[in-house]
Coordinates of C-alpha atoms (C1' of nucleotides) in Angstrom, one line a residue:
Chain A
X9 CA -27.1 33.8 16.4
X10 CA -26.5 34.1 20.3
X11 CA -24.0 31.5 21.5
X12 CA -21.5 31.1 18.9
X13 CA -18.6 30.9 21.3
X14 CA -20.0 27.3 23.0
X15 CA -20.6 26.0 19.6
X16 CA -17.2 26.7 18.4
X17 CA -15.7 25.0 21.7
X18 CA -17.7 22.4 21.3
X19 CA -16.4 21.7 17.6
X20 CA -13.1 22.4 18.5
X21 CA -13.3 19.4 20.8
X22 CA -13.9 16.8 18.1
X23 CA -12.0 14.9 16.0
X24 CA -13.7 15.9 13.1
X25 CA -13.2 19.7 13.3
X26 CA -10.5 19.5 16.4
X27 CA -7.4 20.5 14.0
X28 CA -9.1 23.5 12.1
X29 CA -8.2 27.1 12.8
X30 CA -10.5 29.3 14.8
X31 CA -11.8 31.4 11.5
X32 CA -13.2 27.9 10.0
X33 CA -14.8 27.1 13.2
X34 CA -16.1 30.1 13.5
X35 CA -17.5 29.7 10.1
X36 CA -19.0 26.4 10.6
X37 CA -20.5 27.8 13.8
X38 CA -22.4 30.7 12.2
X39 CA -24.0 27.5 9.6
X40 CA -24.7 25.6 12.1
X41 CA -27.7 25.3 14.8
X42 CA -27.9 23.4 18.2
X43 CA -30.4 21.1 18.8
X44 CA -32.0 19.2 22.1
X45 CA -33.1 16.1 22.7
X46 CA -34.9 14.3 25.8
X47 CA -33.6 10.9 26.8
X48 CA -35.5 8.2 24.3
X49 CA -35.7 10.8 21.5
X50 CA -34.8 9.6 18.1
X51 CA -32.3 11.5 16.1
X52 CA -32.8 10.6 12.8
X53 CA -34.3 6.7 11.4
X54 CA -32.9 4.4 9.3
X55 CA -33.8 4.9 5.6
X56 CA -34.6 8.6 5.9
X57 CA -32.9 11.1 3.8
X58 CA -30.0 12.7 5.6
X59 CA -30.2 16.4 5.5
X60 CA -26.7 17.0 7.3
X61 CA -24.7 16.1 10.2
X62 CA -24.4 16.4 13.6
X63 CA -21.7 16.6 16.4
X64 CA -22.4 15.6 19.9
X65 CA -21.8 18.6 22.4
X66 CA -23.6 16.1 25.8
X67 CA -25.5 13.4 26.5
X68 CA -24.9 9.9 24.3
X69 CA -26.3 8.8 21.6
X70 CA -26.8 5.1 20.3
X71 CA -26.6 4.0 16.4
X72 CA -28.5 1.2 15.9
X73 CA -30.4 -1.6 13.0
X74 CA -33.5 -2.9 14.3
X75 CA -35.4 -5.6 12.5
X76 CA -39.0 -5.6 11.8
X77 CA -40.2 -7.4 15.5
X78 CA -38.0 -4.6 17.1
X79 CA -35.2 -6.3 18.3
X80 CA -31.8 -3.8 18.2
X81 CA -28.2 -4.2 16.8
X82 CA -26.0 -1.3 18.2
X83 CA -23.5 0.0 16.0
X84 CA -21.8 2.4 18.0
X85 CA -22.5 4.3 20.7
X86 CA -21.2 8.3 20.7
X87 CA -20.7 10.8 22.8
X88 CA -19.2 14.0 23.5
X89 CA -17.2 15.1 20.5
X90 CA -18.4 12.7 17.9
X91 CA -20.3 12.9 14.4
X92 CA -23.4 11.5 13.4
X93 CA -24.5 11.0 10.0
X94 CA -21.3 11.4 8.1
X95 CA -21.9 8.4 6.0
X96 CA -24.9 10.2 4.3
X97 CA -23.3 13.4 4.0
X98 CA -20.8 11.7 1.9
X99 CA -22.2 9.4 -0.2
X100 CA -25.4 11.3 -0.4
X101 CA -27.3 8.2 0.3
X102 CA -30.4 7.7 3.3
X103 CA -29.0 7.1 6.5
X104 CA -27.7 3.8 7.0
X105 CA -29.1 3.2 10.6
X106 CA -31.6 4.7 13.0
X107 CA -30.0 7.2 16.4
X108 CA -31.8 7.8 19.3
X109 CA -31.0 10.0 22.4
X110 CA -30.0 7.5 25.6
X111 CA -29.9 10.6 28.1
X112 CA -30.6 14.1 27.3
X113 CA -28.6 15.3 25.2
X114 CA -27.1 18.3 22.8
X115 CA -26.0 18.2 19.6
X116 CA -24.9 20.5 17.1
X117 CA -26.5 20.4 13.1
X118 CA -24.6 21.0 10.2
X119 CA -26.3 21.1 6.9
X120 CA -25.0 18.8 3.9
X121 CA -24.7 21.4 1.7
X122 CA -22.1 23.2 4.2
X123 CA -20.0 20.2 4.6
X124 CA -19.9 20.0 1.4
X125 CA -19.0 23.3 0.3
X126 CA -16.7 23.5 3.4
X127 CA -15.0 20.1 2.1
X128 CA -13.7 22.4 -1.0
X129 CA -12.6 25.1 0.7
X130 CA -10.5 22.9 3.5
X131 CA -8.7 20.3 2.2
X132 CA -6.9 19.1 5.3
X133 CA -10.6 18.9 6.8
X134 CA -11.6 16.2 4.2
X135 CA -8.1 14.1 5.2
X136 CA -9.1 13.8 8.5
X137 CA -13.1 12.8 7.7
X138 CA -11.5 10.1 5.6
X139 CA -8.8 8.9 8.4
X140 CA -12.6 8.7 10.6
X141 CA -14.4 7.3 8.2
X142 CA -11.3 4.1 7.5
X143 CA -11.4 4.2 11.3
X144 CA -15.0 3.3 10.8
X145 CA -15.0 0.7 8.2
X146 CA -12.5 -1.0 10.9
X147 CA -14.8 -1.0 13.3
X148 CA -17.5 -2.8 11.6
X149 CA -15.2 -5.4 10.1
X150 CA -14.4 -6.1 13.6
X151 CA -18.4 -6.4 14.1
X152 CA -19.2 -8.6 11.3
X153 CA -16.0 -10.8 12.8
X154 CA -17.5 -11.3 16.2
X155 CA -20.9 -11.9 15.4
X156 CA -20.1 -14.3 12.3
X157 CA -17.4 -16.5 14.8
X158 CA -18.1 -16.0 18.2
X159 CA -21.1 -17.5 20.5
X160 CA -22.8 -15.1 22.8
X161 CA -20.9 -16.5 25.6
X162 CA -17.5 -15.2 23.6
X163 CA -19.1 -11.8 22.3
X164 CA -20.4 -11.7 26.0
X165 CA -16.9 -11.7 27.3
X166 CA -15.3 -9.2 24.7
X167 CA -18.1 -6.9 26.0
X168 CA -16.7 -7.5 29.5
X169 CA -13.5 -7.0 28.8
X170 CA -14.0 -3.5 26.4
X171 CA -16.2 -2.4 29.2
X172 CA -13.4 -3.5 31.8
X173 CA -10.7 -1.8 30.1
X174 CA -12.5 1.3 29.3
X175 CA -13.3 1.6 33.0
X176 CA -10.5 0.5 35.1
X177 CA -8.4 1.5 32.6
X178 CA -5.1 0.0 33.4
X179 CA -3.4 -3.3 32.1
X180 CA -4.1 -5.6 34.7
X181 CA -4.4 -9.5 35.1
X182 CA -7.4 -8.7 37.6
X183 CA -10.3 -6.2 36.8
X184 CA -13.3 -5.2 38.5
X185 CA -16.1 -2.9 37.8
X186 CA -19.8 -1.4 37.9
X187 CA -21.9 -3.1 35.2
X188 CA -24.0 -0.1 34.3
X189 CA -26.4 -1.5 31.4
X190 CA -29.2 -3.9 32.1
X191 CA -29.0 -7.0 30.6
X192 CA -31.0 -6.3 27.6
X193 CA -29.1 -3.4 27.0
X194 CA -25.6 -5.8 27.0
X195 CA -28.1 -8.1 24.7
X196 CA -28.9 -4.8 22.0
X197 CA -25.1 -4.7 22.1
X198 CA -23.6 -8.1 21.4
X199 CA -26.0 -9.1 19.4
X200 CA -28.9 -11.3 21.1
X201 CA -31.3 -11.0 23.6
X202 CA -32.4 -10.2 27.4
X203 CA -32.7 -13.7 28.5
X204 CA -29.6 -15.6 27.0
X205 CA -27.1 -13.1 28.1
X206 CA -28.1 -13.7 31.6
X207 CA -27.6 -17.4 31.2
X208 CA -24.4 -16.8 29.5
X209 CA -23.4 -14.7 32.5
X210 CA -24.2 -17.7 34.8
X211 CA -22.3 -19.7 32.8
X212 CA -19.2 -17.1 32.8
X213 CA -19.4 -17.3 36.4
X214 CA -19.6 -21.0 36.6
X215 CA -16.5 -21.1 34.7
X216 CA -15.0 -19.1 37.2
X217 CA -13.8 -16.8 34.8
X218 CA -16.2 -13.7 36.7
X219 CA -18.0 -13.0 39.5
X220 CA -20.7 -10.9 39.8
X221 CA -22.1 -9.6 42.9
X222 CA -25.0 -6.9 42.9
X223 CA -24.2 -5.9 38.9
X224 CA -20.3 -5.4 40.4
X225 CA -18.1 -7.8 38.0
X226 CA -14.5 -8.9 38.7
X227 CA -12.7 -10.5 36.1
X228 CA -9.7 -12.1 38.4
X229 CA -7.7 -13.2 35.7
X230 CA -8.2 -11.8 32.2
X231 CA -6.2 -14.3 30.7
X232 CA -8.4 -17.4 30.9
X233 CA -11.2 -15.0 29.7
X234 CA -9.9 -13.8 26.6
X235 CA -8.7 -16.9 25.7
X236 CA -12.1 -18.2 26.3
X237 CA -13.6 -15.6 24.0
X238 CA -11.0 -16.7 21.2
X239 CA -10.9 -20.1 21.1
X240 CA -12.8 -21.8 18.5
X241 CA -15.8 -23.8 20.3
X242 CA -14.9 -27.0 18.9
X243 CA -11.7 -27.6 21.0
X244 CA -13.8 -26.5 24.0
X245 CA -16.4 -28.7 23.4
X246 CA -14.7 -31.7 22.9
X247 CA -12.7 -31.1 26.0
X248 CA -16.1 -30.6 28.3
X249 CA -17.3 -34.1 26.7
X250 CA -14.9 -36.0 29.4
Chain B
X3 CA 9.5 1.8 -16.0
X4 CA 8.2 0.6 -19.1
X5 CA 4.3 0.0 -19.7
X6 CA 3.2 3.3 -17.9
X7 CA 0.8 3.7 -20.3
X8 CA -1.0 0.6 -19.2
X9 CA -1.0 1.4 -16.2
X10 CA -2.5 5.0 -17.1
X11 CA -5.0 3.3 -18.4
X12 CA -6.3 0.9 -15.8
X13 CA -5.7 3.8 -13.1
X14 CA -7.8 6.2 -15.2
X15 CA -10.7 3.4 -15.4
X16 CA -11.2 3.2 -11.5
X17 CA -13.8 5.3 -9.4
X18 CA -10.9 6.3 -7.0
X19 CA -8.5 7.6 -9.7
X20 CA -10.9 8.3 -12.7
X21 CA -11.5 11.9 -12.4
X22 CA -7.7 12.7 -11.8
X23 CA -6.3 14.6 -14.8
X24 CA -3.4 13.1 -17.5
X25 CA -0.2 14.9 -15.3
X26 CA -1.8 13.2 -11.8
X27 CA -2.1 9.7 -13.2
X28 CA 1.2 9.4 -15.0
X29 CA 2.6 10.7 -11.6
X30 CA 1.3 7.8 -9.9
X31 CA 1.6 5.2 -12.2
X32 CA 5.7 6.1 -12.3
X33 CA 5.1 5.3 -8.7
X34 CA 3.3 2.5 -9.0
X35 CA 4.4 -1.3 -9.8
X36 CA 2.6 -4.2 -11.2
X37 CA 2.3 -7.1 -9.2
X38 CA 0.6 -10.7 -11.2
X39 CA -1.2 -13.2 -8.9
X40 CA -1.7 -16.3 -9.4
X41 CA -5.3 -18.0 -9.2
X42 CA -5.5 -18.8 -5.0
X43 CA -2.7 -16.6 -4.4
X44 CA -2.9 -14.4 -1.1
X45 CA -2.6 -10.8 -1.8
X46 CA -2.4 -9.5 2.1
X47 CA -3.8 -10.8 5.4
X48 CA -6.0 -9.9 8.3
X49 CA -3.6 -8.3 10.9
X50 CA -0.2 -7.6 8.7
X51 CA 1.1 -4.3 8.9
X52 CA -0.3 -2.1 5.6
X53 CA 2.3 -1.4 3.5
X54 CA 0.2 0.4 0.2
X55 CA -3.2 0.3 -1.7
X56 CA -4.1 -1.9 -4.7
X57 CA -6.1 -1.5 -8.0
X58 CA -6.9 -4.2 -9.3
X59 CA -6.2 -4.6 -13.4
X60 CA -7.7 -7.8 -13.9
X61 CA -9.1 -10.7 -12.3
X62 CA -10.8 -11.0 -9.2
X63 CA -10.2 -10.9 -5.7
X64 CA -11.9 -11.8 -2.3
X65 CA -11.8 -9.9 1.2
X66 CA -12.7 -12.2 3.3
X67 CA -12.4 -12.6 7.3
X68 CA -11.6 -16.1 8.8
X69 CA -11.6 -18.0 11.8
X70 CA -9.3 -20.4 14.1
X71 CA -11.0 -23.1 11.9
X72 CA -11.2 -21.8 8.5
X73 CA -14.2 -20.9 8.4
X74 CA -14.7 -17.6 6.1
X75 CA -16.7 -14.5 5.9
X76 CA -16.8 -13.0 3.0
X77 CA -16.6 -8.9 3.3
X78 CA -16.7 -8.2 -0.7
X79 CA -15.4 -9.4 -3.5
X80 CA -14.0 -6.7 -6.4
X81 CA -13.0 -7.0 -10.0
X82 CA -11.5 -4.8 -12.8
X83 CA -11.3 -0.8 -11.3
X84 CA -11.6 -1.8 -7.7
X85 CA -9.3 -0.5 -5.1
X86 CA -8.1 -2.5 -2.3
X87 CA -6.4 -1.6 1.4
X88 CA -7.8 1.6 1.1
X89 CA -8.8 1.5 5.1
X90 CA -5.5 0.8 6.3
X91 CA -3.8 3.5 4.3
X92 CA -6.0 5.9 5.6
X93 CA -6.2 4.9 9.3
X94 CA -2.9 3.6 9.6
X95 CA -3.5 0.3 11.0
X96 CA -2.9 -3.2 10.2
X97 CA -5.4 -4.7 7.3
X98 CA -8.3 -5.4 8.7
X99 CA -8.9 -8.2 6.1
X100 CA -7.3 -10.8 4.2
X101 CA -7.2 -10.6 0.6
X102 CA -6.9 -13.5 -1.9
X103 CA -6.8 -13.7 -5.9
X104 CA -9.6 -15.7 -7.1
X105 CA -8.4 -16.0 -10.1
X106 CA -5.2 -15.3 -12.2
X107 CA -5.2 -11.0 -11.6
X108 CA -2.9 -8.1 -12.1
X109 CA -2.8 -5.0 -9.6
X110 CA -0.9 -2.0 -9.5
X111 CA 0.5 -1.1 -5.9
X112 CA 0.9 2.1 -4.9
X113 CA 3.0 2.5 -1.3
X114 CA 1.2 4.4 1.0
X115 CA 3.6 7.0 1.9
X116 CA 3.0 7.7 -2.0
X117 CA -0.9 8.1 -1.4
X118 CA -0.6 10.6 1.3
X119 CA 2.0 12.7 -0.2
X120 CA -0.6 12.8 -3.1
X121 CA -3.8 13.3 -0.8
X122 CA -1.6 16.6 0.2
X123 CA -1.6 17.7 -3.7
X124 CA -4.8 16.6 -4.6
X125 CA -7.3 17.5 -2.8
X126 CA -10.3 16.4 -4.8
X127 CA -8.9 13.4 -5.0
X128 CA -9.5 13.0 -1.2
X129 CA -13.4 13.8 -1.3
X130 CA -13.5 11.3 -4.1
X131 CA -11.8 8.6 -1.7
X132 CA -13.9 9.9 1.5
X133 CA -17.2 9.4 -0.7
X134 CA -16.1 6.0 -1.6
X135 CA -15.2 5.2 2.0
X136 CA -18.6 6.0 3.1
X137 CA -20.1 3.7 0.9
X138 CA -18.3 1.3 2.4
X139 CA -19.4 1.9 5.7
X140 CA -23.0 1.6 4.1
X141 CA -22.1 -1.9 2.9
X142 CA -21.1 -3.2 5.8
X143 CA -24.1 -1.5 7.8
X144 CA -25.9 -4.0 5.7
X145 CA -23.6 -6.7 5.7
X146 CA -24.2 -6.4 9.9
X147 CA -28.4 -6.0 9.4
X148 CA -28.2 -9.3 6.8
X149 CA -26.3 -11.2 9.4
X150 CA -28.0 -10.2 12.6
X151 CA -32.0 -10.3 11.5
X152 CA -32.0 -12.7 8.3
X153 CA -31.7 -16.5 9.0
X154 CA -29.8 -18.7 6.3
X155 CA -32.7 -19.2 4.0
X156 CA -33.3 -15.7 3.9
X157 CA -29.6 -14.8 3.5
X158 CA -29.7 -17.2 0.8
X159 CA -32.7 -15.9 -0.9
X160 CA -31.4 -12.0 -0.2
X161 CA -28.0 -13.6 -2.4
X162 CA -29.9 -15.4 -5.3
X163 CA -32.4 -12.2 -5.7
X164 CA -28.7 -9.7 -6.3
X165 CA -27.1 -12.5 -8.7
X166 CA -29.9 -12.4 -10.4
X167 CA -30.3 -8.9 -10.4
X168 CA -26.3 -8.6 -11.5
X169 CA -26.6 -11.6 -14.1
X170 CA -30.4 -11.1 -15.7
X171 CA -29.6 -7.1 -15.1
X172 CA -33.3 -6.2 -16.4
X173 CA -36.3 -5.6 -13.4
X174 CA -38.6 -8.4 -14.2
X175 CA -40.5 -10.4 -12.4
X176 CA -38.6 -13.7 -14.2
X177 CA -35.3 -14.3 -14.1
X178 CA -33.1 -17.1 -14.7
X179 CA -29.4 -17.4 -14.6
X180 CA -26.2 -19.5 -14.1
X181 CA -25.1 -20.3 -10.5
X182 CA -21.2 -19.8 -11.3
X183 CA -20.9 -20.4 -7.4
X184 CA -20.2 -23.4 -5.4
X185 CA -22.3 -24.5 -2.4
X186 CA -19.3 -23.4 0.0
X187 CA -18.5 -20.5 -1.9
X188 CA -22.1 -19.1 -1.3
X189 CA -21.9 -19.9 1.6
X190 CA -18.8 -17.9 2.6
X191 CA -20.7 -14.9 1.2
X192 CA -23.7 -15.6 3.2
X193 CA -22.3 -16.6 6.4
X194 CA -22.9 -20.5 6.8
X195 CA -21.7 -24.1 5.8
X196 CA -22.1 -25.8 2.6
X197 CA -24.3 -28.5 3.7
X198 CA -26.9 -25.5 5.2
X199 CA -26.6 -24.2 2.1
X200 CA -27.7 -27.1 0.0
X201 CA -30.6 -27.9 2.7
X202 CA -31.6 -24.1 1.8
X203 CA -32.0 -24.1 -1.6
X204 CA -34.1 -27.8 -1.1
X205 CA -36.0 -25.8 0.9
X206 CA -36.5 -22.9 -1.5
X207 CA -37.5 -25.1 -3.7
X208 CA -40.6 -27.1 -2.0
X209 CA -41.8 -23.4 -1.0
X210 CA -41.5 -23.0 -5.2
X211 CA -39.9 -19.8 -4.5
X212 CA -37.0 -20.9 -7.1
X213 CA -36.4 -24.0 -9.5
X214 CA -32.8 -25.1 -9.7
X215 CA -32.0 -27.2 -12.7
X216 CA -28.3 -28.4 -13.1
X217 CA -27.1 -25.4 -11.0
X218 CA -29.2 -23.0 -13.4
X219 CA -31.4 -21.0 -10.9
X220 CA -35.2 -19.8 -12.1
X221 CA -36.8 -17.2 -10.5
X222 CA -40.7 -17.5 -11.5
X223 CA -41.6 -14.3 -9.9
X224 CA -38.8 -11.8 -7.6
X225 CA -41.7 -10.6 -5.5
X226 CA -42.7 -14.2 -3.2
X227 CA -39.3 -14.6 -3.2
X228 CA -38.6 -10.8 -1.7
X229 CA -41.0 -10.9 0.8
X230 CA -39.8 -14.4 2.1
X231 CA -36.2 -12.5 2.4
X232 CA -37.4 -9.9 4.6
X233 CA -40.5 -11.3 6.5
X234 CA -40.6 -11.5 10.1
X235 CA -39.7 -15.1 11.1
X236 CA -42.2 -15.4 13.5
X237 CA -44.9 -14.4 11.4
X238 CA -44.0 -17.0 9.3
X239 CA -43.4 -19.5 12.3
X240 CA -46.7 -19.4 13.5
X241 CA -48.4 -19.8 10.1
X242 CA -46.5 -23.2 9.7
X243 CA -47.6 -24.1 13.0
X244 CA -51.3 -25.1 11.4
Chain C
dA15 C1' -11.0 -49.4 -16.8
dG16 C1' -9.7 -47.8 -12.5
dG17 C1' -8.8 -44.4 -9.1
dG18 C1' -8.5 -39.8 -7.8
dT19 C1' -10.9 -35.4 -6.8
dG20 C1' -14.5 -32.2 -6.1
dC21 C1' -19.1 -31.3 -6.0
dT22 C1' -24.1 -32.1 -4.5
dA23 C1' -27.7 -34.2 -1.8
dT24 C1' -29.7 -36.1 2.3
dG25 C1' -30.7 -38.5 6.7
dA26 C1' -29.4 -38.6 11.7
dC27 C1' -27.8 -36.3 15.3
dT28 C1' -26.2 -32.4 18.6
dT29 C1' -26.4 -28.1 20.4
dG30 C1' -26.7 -23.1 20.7
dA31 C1' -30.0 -19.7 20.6
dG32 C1' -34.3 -17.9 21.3
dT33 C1' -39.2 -18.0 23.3
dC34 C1' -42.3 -18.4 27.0
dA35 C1' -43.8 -18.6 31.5
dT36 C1' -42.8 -17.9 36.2
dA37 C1' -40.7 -16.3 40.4
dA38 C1' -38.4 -13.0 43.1
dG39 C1' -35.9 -8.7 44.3
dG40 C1' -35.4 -3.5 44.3
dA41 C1' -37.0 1.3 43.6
dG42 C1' -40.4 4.5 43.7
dA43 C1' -45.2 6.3 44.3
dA44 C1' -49.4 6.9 46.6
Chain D
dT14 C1' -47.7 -0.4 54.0
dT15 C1' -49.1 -2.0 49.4
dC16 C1' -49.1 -1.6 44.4
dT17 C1' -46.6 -0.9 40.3
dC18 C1' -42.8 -1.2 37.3
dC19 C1' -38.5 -2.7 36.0
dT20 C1' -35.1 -5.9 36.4
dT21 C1' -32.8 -10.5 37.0
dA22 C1' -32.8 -15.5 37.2
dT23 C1' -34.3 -20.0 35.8
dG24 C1' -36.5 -24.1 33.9
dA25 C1' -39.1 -26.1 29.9
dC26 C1' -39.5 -26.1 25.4
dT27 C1' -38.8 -25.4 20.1
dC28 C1' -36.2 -24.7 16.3
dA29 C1' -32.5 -23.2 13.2
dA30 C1' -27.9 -24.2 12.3
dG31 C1' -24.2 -26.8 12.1
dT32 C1' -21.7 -31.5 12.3
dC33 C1' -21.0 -36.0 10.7
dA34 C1' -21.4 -39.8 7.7
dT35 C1' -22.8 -41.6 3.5
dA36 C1' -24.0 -42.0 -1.3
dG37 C1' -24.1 -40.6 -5.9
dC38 C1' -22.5 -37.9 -9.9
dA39 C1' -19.2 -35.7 -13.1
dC40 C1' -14.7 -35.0 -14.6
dC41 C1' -9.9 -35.7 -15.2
dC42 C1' -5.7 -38.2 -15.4
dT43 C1' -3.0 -42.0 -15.9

DNA sequence: AGGGTGCTATGACTTGAGTCATAAGGAGAA
DNA sequence: TTCTCCTTATGACTCAAGTCATAGCACCCT
């Protein structure tokens, strides 16, 4: 098997495999096959037996529930470095939820049954799958919690805000930055649809709490904006009676 | 520390500790304290820094998310073998849940620095906790899917259709059992009000999906009643319409 | 008996969310 | 240029969900 090296940097790059010693990676690399995908590809579907699991090498890749009319619930979205599929290698269960390719991507396969046997022979390996997986469970707490208590206008502006952190980066009172997802893709995301998010963004910007200006949004103060996307809707709506 | 044995015992009866050997659970229980709560008592909550896990002896307790106005989600509820905090001893962060004793309970705590010195020792102890950590996952995935495609009735149906399940146990097509649960407790689990959940089971009712007879619930046949939990709402929109 | 307390049930009302239809702007292709 | 295709924006409408108020029932405790 040609091209063992890239596969093994590639692994070495995750979190999953990151710590482990060149000899296990090399290992795992020798198991394992690459695979490509063309944007709009679908990795593996909801419901389907898992066979193994995989770890993004480029591109991204969106996790996702869909309901029977076809309307989307991301869970995550992964790229470089992540694992796919872990769940179902664990629990030896069908996968959980449906992954499809957003842009071309690469990922490397791993077969269940060499996790699993790998999992025996590493023990420090399995410590760190479990610290992901917690990390994981977190996560969707945090899911269930915004879309149980928080309007769309709310989830809308925690989406703002992750995506303004994650791109200006800093800890600033004023952010401003590309919007690079269509509005149904915001929508598959936080948990409604194409239409409502764009009236919730109108009403975001009638609030003054953003501007938006050719899919370029600038949160001037992130204050009022997060508190707006924590406070309970009662105590707002009372107070926009008068 | 007196009562080790007991504690042997309850340890040795959970899915997280079960398969551990005589030497490994009398370690931890010498580790471990008992801790008795009283019916309503809190155990731990949302946001408060981790401090160990929990198995619970007895009783039951609720995970539950809230928000600024009380209202709760219900994660999952566990009884007798259960193990609770598990995420936050793994990850490292703060709970990401609050915990409360629904009735009188006993559980043993184990402090975390105790757990990870033991992951270090036993290492199929960790794939046993990784396995149960994915299952996890899986039951939220689900948790998410109920909440983002299934409206209240169907939530509510989806509930009545796993008590029965749990309570009758048997795969008929009748089933009848006790509805131990309140109005609002239901609907904690099922993400809505009490008063929703009242109009819901009315509801259920006209559509002779389910009889309710002082809080007694009878299922004349699972299968109309699974199909209304997971049919398409439109679908069944438009056939109202005429 | 009287007075809590907690539960269910139900009608009236409000509102957030979603659907549908339409209009308009930008990008790319022929 | 014109014709698509994709996107956003917006008004009109419908409906599920939730809020509020009320009434009735069962139970318990003085």
């Amino acid at each position: 098997m040609e091209r063992t090296d890239k596969k093994v940097e590639a692994l070495r790059l995750t979190r999953l495999f990151g710590l482990l010693d060149e000899e296990a990676l090399l290992w795992l690399a020798a198991q394992s096959e690459v695979r490509r995908l063309s944007a709009g590809e679908m990795l593996f579907f909801f419901g389907e037996p898992a066979t193994g699991i995989f770890v993004i090498m480029s591109g991204t890749i969106r996790v996702f529930q869909q309901n029977s009319e076809g309307r989307e619930q991301v869970m995550h979205i992964d790229t470089n470095g992540a694992t796919l599929g872990d769940v179902p290698a664990f629990d030896d269960g069908p996968y959980p939820a449906s992954a499809i390719a957003q842009t071309d991507s690469e990922v490397i396969f791993i077969g269940k049954e060499m996790i699993q046997q790998f999992c025996l022979q590493q023990p420090q390996f399995v410590l760190v799958a479990l610290k992901l997986m917690a990390e994981r469970v977190r996560k969707h707490a945090q899911l269930v919690n915004n879309l149980s208590f928080h309007e769309v206008g709310q989830r809308l502006a925690l989406f703002l805000l992750s995506e303004g952190e994650k791109d200006g980066g800093e800890q600033q009172e004023c952010i401003s930055f590309r919007l690079s997802l269509s509005n149904h893709e915001i929508a598959t995301r936080i948990g409604s649809v194409r239409d409502v998010v764009s009236r919730a963004l109108a009403r975001l910007q009638k609030l003054r709490l953003v501007t938006v200006k050719e899919r370029t949004v600038t949160i001037p103060d992130v204050r009022p904006l997060k508190i707006y996307a924590d406070s309970s809707l009662k105590a707002t709506t009372i107070h926009a009676k008068h």
